[in-house]
Amino acid sequence: MRVGKFIGRKGRHAAAAPGQGAAVPDTADTEDPGAADPTSPDPTSPDPTSPNLTPPEPTSPEPMATAVDNHSATDSHSSTDGDLATDAVLASGTPDGENTTGTALPPIAPPRTPATDAPQVGDHLQPLPLPRLASTTSSLPGLRADGGLLGDRWLGAASLAGQSHLNGGSTAQDAYQFTLSDDGSLLIAAVCDGMGSRPLTSQIGATLLASLLCEEARTVTAGKLAADPRAVLGGILDAACTRVTRLRTAGLPGLTDRDLSCTAALALLPATGTGWATRVGDCAVLRLAGEAWETVFDRDGGPVNMVSAALPHPTPAEVAEYAPLAEESPGDCLILASDGLAEDAFGSPAVRAWLAERWSRPCDAAAMADSLRYRRRGSHDDRTALVVWSRQLRNG
């Protein structure tokens, strides 16, 4: 089922200086100089003008989505896209750039970073502040990437910590996992995104659930999936949630299911024929064919990061959405994405053009990581993408 189709247009990217993306004019990401800065959002007020998947005509500027934290109308980041000048406090970590003895500390030079052609989308982007690392022992890596063959398909994945986490010294909350079914007939992929209202623990739930979804799906065969896909997917969700609760009770008795809550998307792709996807919450499943994007799960046109249910849940099969995945055409790829990446793709033609160009052929781990290095005003959430390319494209 393909709904909400939109067409991404090709962007022109100027040569970039090392470590900087090229500035890209984009009617979706520019604004009147007198307008409010969308990188300083009202944390309690998601933008009601957030665009849907169908872009406007080229002569009609797209509204800029004001970014809020994911998953709940009450869950919000107060951090911005990082458009803050580096100063003595940022450099030293102490007031007035002094250490505990009162001696002035020298400023810290910006970190070394590889050159990239990734665009900077939107006007008035300022230098980013120095990143801060999370001190919690349960923190996730700020960058994770993979690329290679899984069965007979090429799979690439990357997860990049959001700028809000880097500004505030908190952990990323996205996780992804993939595997093959025990009989090799299905490729299994999952993306999970921890709830922003549980910044110290939800990443544990996201990581655990992504792994358990894939583990529970390993026993499924392509034949079982084709016979009753909703029952199969609902059974996987139920079994994975039950195991999360059991493990939490045994190993983390001080936590509740809500402390581990996250959203999730799961896809099962057979070697031939129709695959299926399910999700709970705001993770997205997208199809990219050339420069044409489609969303597998329909949207109501509101902000992506507003959800009514999360996992673990006592009856996950009842709150989940289900959708078939048509067999790929040559050049197609299927994308599982957290809401941070999906919001950028839904809201910006320049981001869609950049990703379509980068993912026009299979990517290794380094290329997947680089594909998420664009900057967009108001974009501060974690970005995670798991991309599965068609066999025809890989073989071509």
C-alpha positions as a printed Julia matrix, in Angstrom:
396×3 Matrix{Float64}:
  0.0     0.0     0.0
  1.45    3.35   -1.02
 -0.12    6.5     0.29
  0.9    10.11    0.77
  3.26   10.16   -2.18
  5.54   13.15   -2.59
  8.27   14.05   -5.02
 11.66   15.26   -3.83
 13.5    17.67   -6.07
 17.18   17.7    -6.75
 19.19   20.3    -4.82
 22.4    21.93   -5.99
 25.12   21.77   -3.39
 28.06   24.15   -3.56
 31.53   22.96   -2.65
 31.93   22.87    1.12
 34.79   23.77    3.36
 36.14   20.95    5.55
 33.67   20.09    8.28
 31.0    22.41    6.92
 27.95   21.74    4.78
 27.18   23.92    1.8
 24.43   26.46    2.38
 21.38   25.48    0.36
 18.61   27.97   -0.42
 15.3    26.22    0.13
 11.89   27.8     0.14
 10.9    25.3     2.78
 13.64   26.42    5.13
 13.96   30.18    4.7
 12.02   32.86    6.47
 11.3    36.53    6.81
 14.24   38.11    8.7
 11.74   39.51   11.17
 10.18   36.16   11.95
 10.8    34.23   15.15
 13.83   31.97   15.18
 12.56   28.39   14.73
 15.69   27.07   16.47
 14.33   28.51   19.7
 10.98   26.7    19.88
  8.32   27.05   22.5
  8.81   23.61   24.1
  5.11   23.24   24.81
  3.8    24.34   21.44
  4.35   22.07   18.41
  3.97   23.92   15.14
  0.48   23.25   13.73
  1.8    24.1    10.26
  4.16   21.12   10.1
  4.0    19.94    6.45
  2.87   16.61    5.22
  4.59   14.44    2.64
  3.24   16.3    -0.38
  5.39   19.36   -1.04
  3.84   22.63   -2.19
  4.27   24.05   -5.63
  7.72   25.6    -6.1
  6.23   29.09   -5.83
  4.64   28.37   -2.44
  7.1    28.46    0.47
  6.75   25.51    2.82
  6.21   26.39    6.48
  9.13   25.64    8.72
  8.3    23.04   11.33
  9.07   24.19   14.86
 10.89   21.26   16.38
  9.75   19.83   19.69
 10.87   16.7    21.48
  9.48   13.44   20.3
  6.57   11.33   21.29
  4.25   13.42   23.42
  2.58   16.77   23.64
  4.04   16.98   27.15
  7.52   15.77   26.19
  9.66   18.58   24.86
 13.25   19.74   24.5
 14.06   23.3    25.38
 17.36   23.14   23.52
 17.78   24.63   20.07
 19.51   23.46   16.93
 22.75   24.61   18.5
 22.82   28.01   16.85
 24.77   29.49   19.75
 28.18   31.11   19.64
 30.98   29.22   21.39
 31.97   31.24   24.47
 34.14   30.95   27.56
 31.5    29.08   29.54
 31.01   26.54   26.76
 34.76   26.17   26.35
 35.63   25.75   30.0
 32.49   24.35   31.56
 32.74   26.9    34.39
 31.34   30.43   34.81
 33.38   33.19   33.25
 35.78   30.68   31.7
 37.65   30.12   35.0
 38.75   26.94   36.73
 38.26   26.23   40.43
 41.31   28.35   41.36
 40.01   31.35   39.48
 42.62   31.12   36.72
 41.33   31.9    33.26
 41.25   28.86   30.97
 42.23   29.03   27.31
 39.39   28.47   24.84
 38.99   24.99   23.37
 39.45   24.78   19.63
 36.61   23.25   17.6
 37.04   19.5    17.14
 38.5    18.07   13.96
 35.86   16.64   11.64
 35.97   15.14    8.12
 34.94   17.25    5.15
 31.4    16.76    3.86
 29.13   18.0     1.12
 26.14   17.77    3.45
 23.98   20.88    3.06
 23.08   23.55    5.55
 19.38   24.2     5.03
 17.89   27.51    6.13
 19.13   31.0     6.79
 21.07   32.35    9.77
 22.77   29.13   10.84
 25.37   30.02   13.46
 28.48   28.1    14.61
 27.58   25.12   16.76
 28.6    25.04   20.42
 31.12   22.49   21.59
 29.43   19.1    22.05
 28.97   17.73   25.54
 28.97   14.03   26.39
 26.42   12.38   28.65
 27.77   11.3    32.04
 25.22    8.54   32.62
 26.6     5.02   32.34
 23.54    3.97   30.32
 24.24    6.46   27.51
 24.2     5.35   23.88
 26.95    6.14   21.34
 26.62    9.54   19.7
 27.22    7.88   16.33
 26.56    4.35   15.16
 26.69    3.12   11.57
 26.56   -0.13    9.6
 26.65   -1.15    5.96
 26.85   -4.54    4.25
 25.04   -7.56    2.91
 22.36   -9.17    5.01
 21.26  -12.26    3.17
 21.06  -11.15   -0.47
 20.15   -7.52    0.24
 22.37   -4.57    1.03
 21.48   -2.85    4.29
 22.85    0.44    5.57
 22.02    2.09    8.87
 23.15    5.07   10.92
 22.09    6.8    14.11
 23.33   10.27   15.03
 22.78   11.99   18.37
 20.59   15.07   18.12
 22.02   18.53   18.62
 19.84   19.04   21.69
 21.6    16.13   23.37
 25.02   17.41   22.33
 24.2    20.88   23.65
 22.94   19.63   27.01
 25.22   16.65   27.64
 22.44   14.07   27.55
 22.36   10.73   25.77
 20.92    9.84   22.39
 17.74    7.74   22.61
 17.42    6.03   19.2
 18.3     2.41   18.52
 18.19    0.09   15.53
 18.69   -3.64   14.99
 18.5    -6.12   12.12
 18.79   -9.85   11.54
 17.63  -12.72    9.31
 14.98  -15.28   10.19
 16.29  -18.67   11.24
 15.43  -20.2     7.87
 16.83  -17.22    5.93
 13.53  -16.41    4.24
 13.0   -13.01    5.9
 15.08   -9.91    6.47
 14.07   -8.32    9.78
 14.69   -4.66   10.67
 13.65   -2.53   13.64
 14.05    1.1    14.74
 13.1     2.29   18.23
 13.1     5.77   19.75
 13.09    6.4    23.51
 10.6     8.79   25.04
 11.98   12.26   25.73
 10.15   12.4    29.07
 12.45    9.65   30.38
 15.91   10.99   29.39
 17.89    8.8    31.8
 16.29    5.43   31.06
 14.26    5.33   27.85
 17.36    4.6    25.76
 17.66    1.34   27.71
 14.15    0.42   26.65
 14.75    1.41   23.02
 17.92   -0.69   22.76
 16.36   -3.66   24.54
 13.14   -3.6    22.54
 14.89   -3.29   19.16
 16.93   -6.4    19.95
 13.98   -8.37   21.31
 11.74   -7.52   18.34
 14.34   -8.95   16.0
 14.93  -11.96   18.22
 11.23  -12.81   18.44
 10.86  -12.4    14.67
 13.64  -14.88   13.9
 11.31  -17.87   14.27
  8.89  -16.51   11.65
  9.02  -17.88    8.1
  7.94  -16.19    4.9
  5.08  -18.7     4.65
  3.75  -17.86    8.12
  3.95  -14.15    7.38
  2.03  -14.5     4.13
 -0.67  -16.65    5.77
 -1.61  -14.18    8.53
  0.64  -11.1     8.65
 -1.27   -9.15   11.31
 -1.33  -12.09   13.69
  2.38  -12.72   13.14
  3.38   -9.09   13.71
  1.05   -8.71   16.68
  2.51  -11.84   18.21
  6.04  -10.47   17.82
  5.08   -7.2    19.5
  3.34   -9.0    22.35
  6.22  -11.42   22.98
  8.85   -8.67   22.87
  6.92   -6.43   25.29
  6.4    -9.34   27.68
 10.13  -10.03   27.71
 11.0    -6.37   28.3
  8.73   -6.33   31.35
 10.13   -9.62   32.62
 13.73   -8.48   32.24
 12.98   -5.13   33.84
 11.38   -6.8    36.85
 14.32   -9.15   37.3
 17.22   -6.81   36.56
 15.93   -3.26   37.03
 13.41   -3.51   39.88
 13.52    0.21   40.57
 12.15    1.09   37.13
  8.69    0.91   35.62
  7.6     0.08   32.08
  7.09    3.8    31.51
 10.74    4.43   32.36
 11.68    2.18   29.42
  8.99    3.45   27.04
  9.8     3.99   23.38
  8.2     3.99   19.96
  9.04    1.38   17.35
  8.83    0.35   13.71
  9.4    -3.22   12.54
  9.62   -4.56    8.98
  9.72   -8.16    7.72
 10.87   -8.53    4.12
 10.69  -11.9     2.33
 13.03  -12.87   -0.48
 10.12  -12.5    -2.9
  6.58  -11.24   -2.53
  4.91   -8.87   -0.13
  6.57   -7.84    3.11
  4.85   -6.25    6.08
  5.56   -3.45    8.53
  4.1    -2.5    11.87
  4.67    0.46   14.15
  3.63    1.9    17.49
  4.19    5.62   17.8
  5.96    8.04   15.5
  8.75    6.08   13.82
  8.28    6.2    10.05
  8.47    3.64    7.27
  9.2     5.22    3.88
  9.76    4.1     0.31
 12.25    5.91   -1.94
 12.21    5.29   -5.7
 14.6     7.61   -7.52
 13.6    11.03   -6.24
 10.02   10.01   -5.35
  9.22    9.48   -1.69
  6.21    7.67   -0.28
  5.1     7.07    3.28
  3.89    3.59    4.12
  1.84    4.75    7.11
 -0.49    7.63    6.44
 -0.12   10.95    8.24
 -2.72   13.47    9.36
 -0.48   16.4     8.42
  0.39   17.33   12.02
  3.77   17.14   13.72
  5.45   13.76   13.42
  6.47   13.63   17.06
  2.98   13.38   18.59
  1.99    9.86   19.62
 -0.81    8.21   21.54
  0.9     4.93   22.47
  4.35    3.56   23.24
  5.97    0.23   24.11
  6.05   -1.79   26.27
  2.27   -1.89   26.32
 -0.11   -4.46   27.87
 -1.85   -5.01   24.51
  0.62   -3.85   21.84
 -1.13   -5.6    18.95
 -4.23   -3.47   19.57
 -2.43   -0.12   19.43
 -0.15   -0.97   16.5
 -0.55    0.04   12.85
  0.03   -2.5    10.06
  0.81   -2.07    6.38
  1.89   -4.3     3.48
  5.16   -3.61    1.67
  4.96   -4.23   -2.07
  7.87   -6.08   -3.63
 10.62   -3.66   -4.56
 11.06   -2.34   -8.06
 14.59   -1.85   -9.4
 16.16    1.13   -7.69
 13.75    1.2    -4.74
 14.84    1.28   -1.14
 12.85    0.9     2.06
 13.63    3.21    4.97
 12.83    2.82    8.65
 13.38    6.15   10.4
 13.01    7.75   13.78
 10.86   10.87   13.96
 13.9    13.16   13.99
 14.87   12.14   10.47
 11.28   11.74    9.27
 10.37   15.29   10.33
 13.26   16.68    8.29
 12.34   14.61    5.25
  8.66   15.54    5.48
  9.44   19.21    5.96
 12.31   20.02    3.62
 12.71   19.47   -0.14
 16.44   20.12    0.26
 16.8    17.32    2.83
 14.79   14.96    0.62
 16.98   15.79   -2.38
 20.15   15.3    -0.37
 19.06   11.93    1.03
 17.77   10.73   -2.35
 21.13   11.52   -3.9
 23.13    9.89   -1.12
 20.94    6.79   -1.05
 20.72    6.41   -4.84
 23.17    3.53   -4.44
 24.03    1.27   -1.49
 26.11    2.98    1.2
 28.79    1.6     3.46
 28.87    2.59    7.12
 30.88    5.78    6.59
 28.6     6.97    3.78
 25.51    6.25    5.89
 26.91    8.33    8.74
 27.77   11.19    6.39
 24.27   11.18    4.91
 22.88   12.33    8.26
 25.33   15.25    8.68
 23.16   17.93    7.09
 22.09   20.91    9.21
 18.58   22.26    9.19
 17.19   25.05   11.3
 15.02   23.69   14.09
 16.29   20.12   13.61
 17.72   18.98   16.93
 16.36   15.47   17.58
 18.27   12.22   17.1
 18.4    11.03   13.48
 18.22    7.34   12.7
 17.76    5.67    9.32
 17.86    2.0     8.41
 17.85    1.58    4.61
 17.31   -1.67    2.7
 18.12   -1.54   -1.01
 16.46   -3.7    -3.63
 18.44   -6.67   -4.89
 18.17   -5.37   -8.46
 19.91   -2.15   -7.5
 22.66   -3.95   -5.64
 23.24   -6.36   -8.49
 23.16   -3.55  -11.02
